[in-house]
């Protein structure tokens, strides 16, 4: 059978040249304009010759000297060794793999130039696999750039191609001179040339730390491109159509308000207002509702859901765990069923019959509100009138899952109803400002910056494992006084089975320690009926002490639980500890969170525990977490803003982020021609990444 030509080219007969092209493409290098913005990660100073006497271990040197001696040794392994001298000292060279011509290069008596990092060898300072050339050749008059590369693409190839590209590519300005002048940034061509071939005398340090004005220009350009793409994504969204959900039946909302056992905080009132206004627009809402754990986001979701239902549209609420979905179901049912709303519950653990009934009710349009887990995004679920999608703890969902739920709206579009559902994302993981402005720029943010009244901040105690007895006494006292406690079992990363075992053992051990107490157990492997039974027991106070794995991390809400013990707290991440701690401090009593740790602590673990001890403020925690983990991991998703950024750093360059955002708005309204040119240069082939 004949193979299509593309497949053949990848076979064993692939030429070296096409193999190289493929590798270059993987580096994002296709056209001259790509090469131009492929910038060095560091520089080597090859502009001078060091004397061998200064070749200390740890230094990278370039020296010249005469080969005193060279030989191929066979023991302890086959290797080529040589020694050179320039009169100030002796330097040994060693190759573990070598070609015949390398051997000829270092024949005794030859004058050679070598370069590499010095280490302490058996006989004295040595360089393993040095770079060798003839002595006396002209020295470059610029620092030598070292480019990001991949296996099989040499620096030489990159340098040559980039030099070529610099003479071919269009280096003209992609921002008006007025803007670069105002910000004190050098022209693009000048910045690019400086970075590819910095003149001698330029501070290698400023280049390395990317503080030189040339780097500032590049970072600004990159961030500007990101801001422009996000602004365009926002425009595209505004061009879409959504069903305006201006509550036709406003009475429903006032009844909901009147039925609540508490009065809303002014922060809650404000965000309900913001969401309500979005819902009544004809383009889809894309809003992130942020509020620290316990700030009361669920009731805000209830108002949004009621508004959609009052307009005759369906609402889907998706939560990352079954426990949380179940809790929303019971809480929202309590608020919304009395108003006449029909609520359906959909998770993976329904029986086939329950499932069929639920699906029918959704498809027939009877269900006003559907609450569930990932099961909601399954193919078979058909919403005839989906108006609003709410994602709780949105950062726990992958990008793909979020898109999938939104696509439920696209499907309606195919069926002739030209509408996309509104989307509300809720998260207790506060996103620091810079991150919100970059990654989430097409997301409007509402913030609940106030906790319901009467809550006193949780007191956090760090207790060493050695003082476990004191902790038991604390639990006992708390329960004696009629309150409840959580006991969170350690994370066992390497094995879920082991983690389960630990939880089971802990419950056994605590039951033995407190024979007069009801000790419950909650873990991820229980069926949902079992979980629900345990949670119900805890909620009504029959269970006094709840041993749990991290399944309780998100959302669980039992106000009478005022004490939390976290075992092996040093194994948890910062965001996770904060989430866990958020399970207490929900009632009016003074709450305590005990972080039991086992030393010795790593530096990072020590910092995390310190952060937990020092602050209850979710924003401060998030800031420190971001510092420790970097945005990609912080956001728990692959497509983080950082991945799109090659040169700028969201944290250290936050001032540039602000400038870039202002500049993007200004360019879009005054210089659309520049916008296109700028995106062409910086975002070629990457626009897709920004679309979601
Ligand atoms: P989170 O923002 O972490 O999701 P929840 O919505 O679970 O918080 O709310 C935490 C607790 O506070 C719940 O028991 C909820 O009923 C209660 N709550 C919400 N708003 C108020 C309020 N304005 N006054 C008093 N309690 C409130
Ligand atoms: Mg919640």
XYZ file of C-alpha atoms and ligand atoms in Angstrom:
720
model
C 0.000 0.000 0.000
C 1.247 3.434 -0.731
C 1.768 5.767 2.175
C 0.671 9.363 2.146
C 3.745 11.532 1.658
C 3.614 13.137 5.097
C 3.800 9.767 6.820
C 6.647 8.647 4.603
C 8.620 11.727 5.530
C 8.507 10.720 9.171
C 9.693 7.196 8.524
C 13.217 5.918 8.921
C 14.162 7.579 5.643
C 13.434 11.030 6.933
C 16.328 13.229 5.970
C 18.415 14.962 8.586
C 17.292 18.280 7.136
C 13.582 17.616 7.520
C 14.198 16.200 10.975
C 15.836 19.476 11.927
C 12.937 21.452 10.479
C 10.506 19.441 12.538
C 12.444 20.078 15.714
C 12.616 23.770 14.954
C 8.883 23.834 14.400
C 8.393 22.276 17.767
C 10.262 25.238 19.188
C 7.712 27.423 17.426
C 10.195 28.435 14.754
C 8.882 28.569 11.214
C 9.195 31.994 9.722
C 11.785 34.732 10.137
C 9.395 36.615 12.416
C 9.372 33.641 14.799
C 13.151 33.514 14.969
C 13.358 37.205 15.700
C 11.429 36.833 18.964
C 13.217 33.659 20.003
C 15.349 35.371 22.621
C 18.356 34.177 24.621
C 17.946 32.652 28.047
C 21.464 33.755 28.974
C 24.772 34.877 27.533
C 28.325 33.659 27.524
C 31.181 36.033 27.602
C 33.600 34.834 24.949
C 35.054 38.232 24.348
C 38.199 37.558 26.360
C 40.727 34.865 27.192
C 41.210 33.900 30.836
C 44.496 32.666 32.197
C 44.559 29.037 33.220
C 45.714 30.043 36.694
C 42.240 31.519 37.312
C 40.391 28.341 36.302
C 38.738 27.550 39.610
C 36.113 24.822 39.997
C 32.625 26.196 39.340
C 33.748 28.895 36.893
C 33.121 28.846 33.181
C 36.336 29.882 31.475
C 37.806 30.381 28.048
C 41.542 29.775 27.967
C 44.298 29.172 25.434
C 47.341 26.978 25.861
C 49.642 24.314 24.467
C 48.668 20.663 24.651
C 51.291 19.046 26.895
C 50.021 15.557 26.540
C 47.027 13.596 25.325
C 46.056 9.936 25.244
C 43.157 7.528 24.990
C 42.892 5.675 28.287
C 41.189 2.324 28.523
C 40.822 2.158 32.279
C 38.717 2.657 34.321
C 36.851 3.291 31.069
C 37.622 4.304 27.548
C 38.202 8.047 27.502
C 40.291 10.737 25.902
C 42.314 12.855 28.315
C 44.594 15.799 27.690
C 46.417 18.466 29.650
C 47.163 22.016 28.526
C 49.197 24.862 29.974
C 49.671 28.560 29.276
C 52.463 29.077 31.795
C 50.120 30.188 34.590
C 48.808 26.727 35.402
C 47.694 23.401 34.086
C 44.196 22.353 33.032
C 42.995 18.821 32.325
C 40.483 17.962 29.613
C 38.404 14.831 29.403
C 36.001 13.269 26.870
C 33.936 10.215 27.671
C 32.751 9.989 24.057
C 34.806 11.362 21.226
C 35.379 11.285 17.500
C 38.700 10.753 15.742
C 38.865 14.404 14.726
C 38.484 15.503 18.330
C 41.469 13.367 19.130
C 43.490 15.020 16.374
C 42.495 18.456 17.653
C 44.348 17.836 20.903
C 47.547 16.227 19.732
C 50.534 17.175 21.906
C 52.172 20.436 20.890
C 49.051 22.034 19.398
C 47.913 25.475 20.527
C 44.223 25.353 21.316
C 41.423 27.431 22.776
C 39.035 25.652 25.128
C 35.892 26.696 26.873
C 33.720 25.083 29.518
C 32.908 24.785 33.170
C 35.797 23.863 35.447
C 35.441 21.160 38.045
C 37.802 19.548 40.492
C 39.302 16.520 38.766
C 41.517 13.744 40.034
C 44.746 15.505 39.034
C 43.589 19.100 39.403
C 41.114 21.451 37.681
C 39.524 19.858 34.640
C 36.846 20.433 32.037
C 34.734 17.529 30.864
C 33.715 17.798 27.208
C 35.177 21.262 26.629
C 34.499 23.180 23.453
C 37.738 23.307 21.465
C 38.860 25.618 18.688
C 42.164 26.901 17.294
C 44.072 29.316 19.472
C 44.464 32.865 18.260
C 41.210 33.165 16.311
C 39.463 36.512 16.437
C 37.334 37.040 19.549
C 33.710 38.125 19.183
C 32.952 41.694 20.209
C 29.507 40.890 21.645
C 28.308 38.548 24.356
C 27.358 35.183 22.878
C 23.637 34.431 23.235
C 22.474 31.045 24.470
C 19.007 30.219 23.129
C 16.302 27.949 24.472
C 16.673 24.787 22.465
C 15.863 21.139 22.315
C 17.770 17.946 21.702
C 19.421 17.928 18.325
C 19.211 21.652 17.617
C 22.603 23.177 18.248
C 23.232 26.714 19.369
C 25.221 27.175 16.186
C 22.196 26.404 14.027
C 19.994 28.698 16.056
C 22.484 31.546 15.956
C 22.893 31.246 12.219
C 19.179 31.149 11.534
C 18.459 34.018 13.854
C 21.171 36.148 12.280
C 19.618 35.408 8.919
C 16.134 36.182 10.169
C 17.245 39.508 11.585
C 18.114 40.666 8.094
C 14.954 39.246 6.498
C 12.180 39.880 8.982
C 10.129 42.987 9.306
C 11.370 44.742 12.427
C 9.203 47.805 12.044
C 7.206 49.166 14.940
C 4.017 47.473 16.048
C 3.144 50.202 18.535
C 2.935 53.934 17.850
C 6.042 55.958 18.743
C 3.799 58.041 20.967
C 3.255 55.017 23.210
C 6.842 53.772 23.412
C 7.935 57.349 24.020
C 5.468 57.834 26.842
C 6.612 54.613 28.517
C 10.292 55.266 27.896
C 10.741 52.076 25.907
C 13.317 51.634 23.126
C 12.196 50.866 19.560
C 11.482 47.214 18.809
C 14.313 46.782 16.290
C 16.824 48.242 18.696
C 15.639 46.073 21.585
C 15.757 42.933 19.474
C 19.235 43.641 18.142
C 20.533 44.406 21.616
C 19.196 41.172 23.031
C 20.493 38.968 20.225
C 23.936 40.567 20.227
C 24.560 42.703 23.290
C 27.575 44.944 22.878
C 30.520 44.395 25.222
C 30.266 46.462 28.340
C 26.553 45.953 28.713
C 25.783 44.562 32.141
C 25.397 40.809 31.827
C 23.533 40.992 35.126
C 20.884 43.428 33.841
C 20.454 41.180 30.827
C 20.190 38.062 32.901
C 17.656 39.568 35.245
C 15.803 41.046 32.312
C 15.934 44.534 33.685
C 17.663 46.168 30.756
C 15.339 48.526 28.794
C 15.552 46.153 25.833
C 14.017 43.418 27.962
C 11.435 45.837 29.349
C 10.322 46.537 25.804
C 10.029 42.843 24.976
C 8.096 42.074 28.132
C 5.779 44.989 27.512
C 5.171 43.826 23.949
C 4.409 40.337 25.078
C 2.005 41.417 27.803
C 0.385 43.891 25.453
C -0.268 41.099 22.966
C -1.870 39.062 25.700
C -4.060 41.943 26.820
C -5.099 42.669 23.245
C -6.088 39.068 22.585
C -8.093 38.929 25.752
C -9.838 42.182 24.943
C -10.733 40.779 21.544
C -12.030 37.585 23.155
C -14.222 39.797 25.271
C -15.545 41.533 22.183
C -16.299 38.209 20.568
C -18.271 37.158 23.621
C -20.218 40.385 23.576
C -21.117 39.684 19.988
C -22.715 36.379 21.018
C -26.352 36.214 21.945
C -27.788 35.052 25.239
C -31.286 34.901 26.581
C -31.895 38.016 28.664
C -33.086 36.792 32.054
C -34.673 39.897 33.490
C -36.932 38.288 36.068
C -40.451 38.514 34.727
C -41.629 37.376 38.088
C -39.834 39.704 40.505
C -42.031 38.596 43.352
C -40.147 35.287 43.428
C -36.982 37.108 44.416
C -38.555 39.109 47.192
C -40.101 35.933 48.561
C -36.692 34.284 48.565
C -35.204 37.220 50.431
C -37.981 37.199 52.984
C -37.620 33.473 53.609
C -33.929 33.553 54.546
C -33.124 33.016 58.229
C -30.503 35.774 58.058
C -30.167 39.119 56.359
C -27.719 39.394 53.512
C -24.438 41.200 54.014
C -24.002 44.339 51.980
C -21.312 42.568 49.957
C -23.813 39.841 49.099
C -26.422 42.442 48.148
C -23.912 44.129 45.864
C -22.855 40.990 44.008
C -26.453 39.801 43.646
C -27.129 43.163 42.015
C -24.112 42.814 39.672
C -25.109 39.319 38.607
C -28.729 40.293 38.169
C -27.745 43.110 35.822
C -25.545 40.754 33.767
C -28.301 38.180 33.487
C -30.684 40.672 31.965
C -28.287 41.465 29.099
C -28.504 39.991 25.632
C -24.913 38.709 25.576
C -23.656 35.937 27.842
C -22.485 36.741 31.328
C -19.006 35.470 32.103
C -18.542 36.308 35.731
C -16.351 35.036 38.511
C -17.785 35.285 41.994
C -14.983 35.330 44.501
C -15.407 35.124 48.207
C -13.342 33.590 50.902
C -14.512 30.317 52.406
C -17.637 30.906 54.454
C -18.462 34.252 52.884
C -21.829 32.978 51.669
C -21.605 32.343 47.940
C -24.305 29.669 47.828
C -27.143 32.020 48.628
C -25.918 34.346 45.878
C -26.155 31.418 43.478
C -29.695 30.839 44.731
C -30.689 34.373 43.731
C -29.194 33.945 40.270
C -30.988 30.614 39.861
C -34.282 32.100 41.031
C -33.948 34.960 38.568
C -33.357 32.552 35.677
C -36.285 30.376 36.742
C -38.497 33.413 37.127
C -37.718 34.182 33.491
C -38.694 30.691 32.436
C -35.216 29.271 31.877
C -33.336 26.289 33.276
C -30.257 26.438 35.451
C -27.460 23.894 35.868
C -25.206 23.945 38.917
C -22.106 21.787 38.798
C -19.957 21.010 41.829
C -16.654 19.136 41.865
C -17.583 16.513 44.459
C -20.663 14.525 45.255
C -20.693 15.662 48.874
C -20.732 19.251 47.815
C -23.384 18.702 45.152
C -25.493 16.927 47.712
C -25.093 19.769 50.159
C -26.097 22.323 47.546
C -29.055 20.186 46.713
C -30.318 20.167 50.274
C -29.531 23.824 50.900
C -30.987 25.150 47.646
C -34.006 22.871 47.953
C -34.684 24.409 51.341
C -34.661 27.875 49.834
C -36.115 27.347 46.368
C -38.648 24.507 46.549
C -41.018 26.599 48.715
C -41.010 29.114 45.862
C -42.352 26.467 43.540
C -39.113 25.605 41.749
C -38.499 22.044 40.701
C -35.005 20.784 41.496
C -33.370 17.685 40.058
C -30.280 15.943 41.312
C -27.889 14.258 38.922
C -24.697 12.452 39.811
C -22.874 9.376 38.639
C -24.224 7.266 41.474
C -27.928 7.343 40.613
C -29.546 4.016 39.804
C -30.426 3.612 36.115
C -34.062 4.228 36.924
C -33.458 7.370 38.986
C -31.218 8.540 36.224
C -33.811 8.027 33.537
C -36.409 9.905 35.544
C -34.010 12.796 36.108
C -33.027 12.985 32.439
C -36.631 12.935 31.331
C -37.512 15.720 33.689
C -34.618 17.808 32.381
C -35.387 17.105 28.741
C -39.077 17.848 29.181
C -38.187 21.186 30.696
C -39.934 20.410 34.004
C -36.722 20.724 35.975
C -35.969 24.355 36.729
C -32.711 23.657 38.460
C -30.363 20.738 37.966
C -27.656 20.166 40.550
C -24.922 17.653 40.077
C -21.370 16.639 39.510
C -19.439 16.016 36.316
C -22.340 13.763 35.313
C -24.007 16.966 34.141
C -21.721 17.318 31.172
C -22.464 13.896 29.834
C -23.696 13.634 26.331
C -27.202 12.426 27.135
C -28.235 15.368 29.259
C -30.363 17.625 27.093
C -31.598 20.970 28.325
C -34.319 22.472 26.166
C -34.077 25.914 27.818
C -30.712 26.241 29.507
C -30.271 29.873 30.508
C -27.602 29.808 33.196
C -24.708 27.588 34.152
C -23.146 27.881 37.613
C -19.830 26.246 38.442
C -18.975 26.007 42.096
C -15.305 25.832 43.068
C -14.586 26.455 39.420
C -10.826 26.079 39.766
C -11.346 22.409 40.501
C -12.655 21.761 37.034
C -10.437 21.352 34.029
C -10.672 23.743 31.135
C -12.186 21.007 28.977
C -14.976 20.338 31.441
C -15.880 23.986 31.667
C -16.024 24.295 27.907
C -18.139 21.184 27.686
C -20.819 22.552 29.958
C -20.908 25.757 27.994
C -21.267 23.817 24.783
C -24.659 22.648 25.983
C -25.634 26.078 24.784
C -23.982 25.622 21.392
C -26.112 22.597 20.848
C -29.196 24.698 21.287
C -27.749 26.970 18.673
C -27.630 24.132 16.154
C -31.259 23.496 16.871
C -32.107 26.993 15.846
C -32.212 28.761 19.184
C -29.372 31.231 18.813
C -28.327 31.450 22.439
C -25.402 30.752 24.721
C -26.121 30.287 28.430
C -24.919 32.824 30.957
C -22.108 31.561 33.113
C -21.347 32.159 36.764
C -18.137 30.756 38.232
C -17.681 30.636 41.961
C -14.408 30.215 43.746
C -13.032 30.534 47.229
C -9.509 30.574 45.894
C -8.980 34.263 45.478
C -7.093 35.088 42.373
C -4.465 37.766 42.895
C -5.048 40.921 40.923
C -2.299 40.441 38.352
C -3.503 36.978 37.557
C -7.094 38.092 37.318
C -6.048 40.804 34.895
C -4.131 38.490 32.627
C -5.512 35.025 32.618
C -9.031 36.036 33.516
C -9.277 39.267 31.631
C -12.436 38.129 29.891
C -14.063 37.411 33.182
C -15.865 40.079 35.151
C -15.132 39.669 38.807
C -17.544 40.099 41.688
C -16.148 39.976 45.145
C -17.715 39.159 48.486
C -15.228 40.925 50.698
C -17.080 40.607 53.959
C -17.987 37.649 56.141
C -21.453 37.278 57.672
C -21.581 39.072 61.023
C -20.703 37.418 64.303
C -17.874 35.293 63.037
C -14.633 35.510 64.887
C -11.498 34.519 63.019
C -10.299 30.956 63.434
C -7.352 30.606 65.798
C -4.650 28.458 64.260
C -2.263 26.455 66.416
C 0.843 24.665 65.279
C 1.378 21.596 67.403
C 4.162 19.094 67.083
C 3.249 15.435 66.767
C 4.941 14.874 70.123
C 2.134 16.778 71.839
C -0.691 14.697 70.422
C -2.089 13.993 73.910
C -2.858 17.663 74.436
C -4.788 17.669 71.196
C -6.893 14.740 72.329
C -7.706 16.626 75.524
C -8.774 19.613 73.430
C -11.119 17.475 71.333
C -12.614 15.992 74.449
C -13.258 19.392 76.028
C -14.860 20.734 72.868
C -17.270 17.819 72.559
C -18.097 17.999 76.294
C -19.230 21.539 75.680
C -21.641 20.403 72.998
C -19.634 21.331 69.925
C -18.285 19.149 67.150
C -14.908 18.541 65.553
C -13.247 17.362 62.346
C -10.189 15.170 62.319
C -8.538 15.320 58.911
C -6.335 12.387 57.989
C -3.004 12.851 56.341
C -2.586 12.969 52.637
C -0.799 9.859 51.431
C 0.257 10.877 47.966
C 1.732 7.610 46.845
C -1.294 5.478 47.516
C -5.002 6.008 47.812
C -5.379 2.608 49.473
C -2.889 3.599 52.121
C -4.713 6.865 52.690
C -7.933 4.968 53.149
C -6.294 2.592 55.548
C -4.992 5.528 57.573
C -8.485 6.972 57.809
C -9.962 3.669 58.932
C -7.195 3.206 61.517
C -7.613 6.740 62.790
C -11.312 6.266 63.337
C -10.656 3.047 65.217
C -8.004 4.698 67.334
C -10.171 7.721 68.158
C -13.190 5.547 68.969
C -11.000 3.671 71.433
C -9.669 6.898 72.888
C -13.177 8.346 73.311
C -15.538 5.478 74.170
C -18.310 7.942 75.076
C -18.204 9.702 71.718
C -19.736 8.949 68.324
C -16.868 9.010 65.829
C -17.867 9.063 62.154
C -15.785 8.288 59.099
C -15.917 9.904 55.680
C -13.746 9.035 52.698
C -13.819 9.116 48.941
C -14.446 5.413 48.410
C -17.759 5.298 50.204
C -20.935 5.153 48.140
C -22.836 8.399 48.002
C -25.588 6.943 50.165
C -23.013 6.098 52.823
C -21.451 9.524 52.608
C -24.791 11.190 52.850
C -25.722 9.146 55.892
C -22.516 10.134 57.684
C -22.861 13.799 56.726
C -26.475 13.831 57.879
C -25.397 12.335 61.201
C -22.779 15.018 61.593
C -25.104 17.802 60.522
C -27.746 16.927 63.109
C -25.075 16.421 65.807
C -25.453 12.686 66.325
C -21.845 12.244 65.210
C -19.578 14.433 67.330
C -16.216 13.785 65.819
C -15.833 13.300 62.080
C -12.725 11.580 60.791
C -12.301 12.465 57.141
C -9.940 12.456 54.230
C -9.714 15.571 52.089
C -13.162 14.820 50.640
C -14.391 17.480 53.047
C -12.001 20.014 51.577
C -14.537 21.961 49.609
C -17.781 23.482 50.649
C -18.880 21.315 53.559
C -20.822 23.488 55.953
C -21.676 22.515 59.533
C -21.692 25.635 61.729
C -21.559 23.779 65.056
C -18.183 22.251 64.170
C -15.677 24.581 65.817
C -12.532 22.500 66.000
C -10.450 21.025 63.250
C -7.391 18.858 63.632
C -5.262 18.355 60.531
C -2.773 15.549 60.847
C 0.558 15.778 59.054
C -0.317 19.301 58.043
C 3.140 19.617 56.522
C 2.050 17.386 53.651
C -0.763 19.631 52.453
C -0.591 22.542 50.062
C -1.374 26.039 51.232
C -4.625 26.467 49.336
C -5.781 23.099 50.580
C -5.005 23.945 54.204
C -6.914 27.195 53.879
C -9.897 25.404 52.359
C -9.853 22.809 55.095
C -9.615 25.427 57.804
C -12.593 27.160 56.194
C -14.796 24.272 57.353
C -14.680 25.744 60.854
C -15.403 29.293 61.959
C -18.853 29.095 60.386
C -20.891 29.472 63.539
C -20.797 32.073 66.256
C -18.449 30.193 68.650
C -14.678 30.640 68.722
C -13.124 28.154 66.329
C -9.711 26.557 66.493
C -7.689 24.811 63.834
C -4.821 22.631 65.005
C -2.095 21.857 62.504
C -0.362 18.747 63.780
C 3.009 18.448 62.146
C 5.894 16.071 62.184
C 9.407 17.414 61.924
C 11.890 17.942 60.533
C 10.149 20.376 58.221
C 11.376 21.302 54.768
C 11.806 25.007 54.076
C 8.678 25.097 51.932
C 6.574 23.260 54.497
C 7.803 25.627 57.189
C 6.755 28.624 55.057
C 3.329 27.138 54.448
C 2.654 26.470 58.098
C 3.922 29.919 58.979
C 1.537 31.476 56.456
C -1.375 29.546 57.948
C -0.397 30.639 61.420
C 0.068 34.262 60.484
C -3.068 34.957 58.502
C -6.698 34.012 57.946
C -6.977 36.242 54.932
C -7.629 34.215 51.813
C -6.031 36.833 49.597
C -2.827 36.901 51.540
C -2.769 33.104 51.516
C -3.336 33.080 47.766
C -0.557 35.587 47.256
C 1.913 33.468 49.179
C 0.706 30.336 47.476
C 1.265 31.898 44.093
C 4.725 32.881 45.212
C 5.514 29.327 46.212
C 3.972 27.468 43.331
C 3.779 29.699 40.297
C 0.550 30.448 38.434
C 0.207 27.276 36.338
C -0.060 25.003 39.279
C -1.813 27.621 41.329
C -4.712 27.734 38.936
C -4.776 23.994 38.711
C -4.926 24.075 34.965
C -2.648 23.697 32.043
C -3.652 26.761 30.110
C -2.472 29.241 32.638
C -1.606 32.767 31.635
C 1.978 31.954 32.350
C 2.224 29.386 29.616
C 1.411 32.035 27.114
C 4.148 34.216 28.481
C 7.679 33.463 27.499
C 9.496 36.483 28.834
C 7.336 38.393 31.275
C 6.674 37.196 34.768
C 3.296 38.003 36.240
C 4.651 38.614 39.690
C 7.801 40.575 39.171
C 6.394 42.426 36.163
C 3.042 43.375 37.619
C 3.705 47.065 36.933
C 4.142 46.260 33.242
C 0.913 44.258 33.281
C -0.921 47.410 34.349
C 0.737 49.499 31.646
C -0.029 46.878 29.034
C -3.659 46.764 30.000
C -4.099 50.511 29.714
C -2.178 50.543 26.458
C -4.365 47.750 25.042
C -7.541 49.734 25.680
C -6.013 52.819 24.117
C -4.725 50.998 21.030
C -8.023 49.249 20.419
C -9.913 52.490 20.346
C -7.321 54.669 18.606
C -5.057 52.456 16.484
C -6.722 49.247 15.311
C -4.135 48.943 12.523
C -1.350 48.587 15.085
C -3.360 45.985 16.987
C -3.338 43.645 14.044
C 0.354 44.101 13.432
C 1.239 43.573 17.054
C -0.793 40.391 17.393
C 0.633 39.106 14.154
C 4.119 39.396 15.579
C 3.460 37.990 19.044
C 0.528 35.657 18.813
C 1.003 33.934 15.500
C -0.607 30.523 15.724
C -1.435 30.935 19.391
C -4.758 32.732 19.188
C -6.592 29.489 19.856
C -5.080 29.201 23.282
C -6.756 32.391 24.274
C -10.171 31.634 22.986
C -11.406 29.579 25.910
P -19.071 29.685 50.833
O -18.884 31.072 50.342
O -17.823 29.142 51.460
O -19.640 28.766 49.785
P -21.575 29.195 52.106
O -22.419 29.686 51.024
O -21.471 27.733 52.307
O -20.113 29.794 52.013
O -22.053 29.921 53.438
C -21.470 29.623 54.693
C -22.533 29.644 55.779
O -22.947 30.977 56.041
C -23.790 28.904 55.404
O -24.245 28.218 56.559
C -24.753 29.996 55.008
O -26.099 29.611 55.144
C -24.370 31.083 55.959
N -24.663 32.451 55.498
C -24.609 32.907 54.221
N -24.895 34.221 54.168
C -25.141 34.613 55.441
C -25.494 35.864 56.054
N -25.648 36.963 55.338
N -25.662 35.883 57.395
C -25.476 34.763 58.120
N -25.161 33.577 57.622
C -24.992 33.487 56.295
Mg -19.269 27.056 48.801
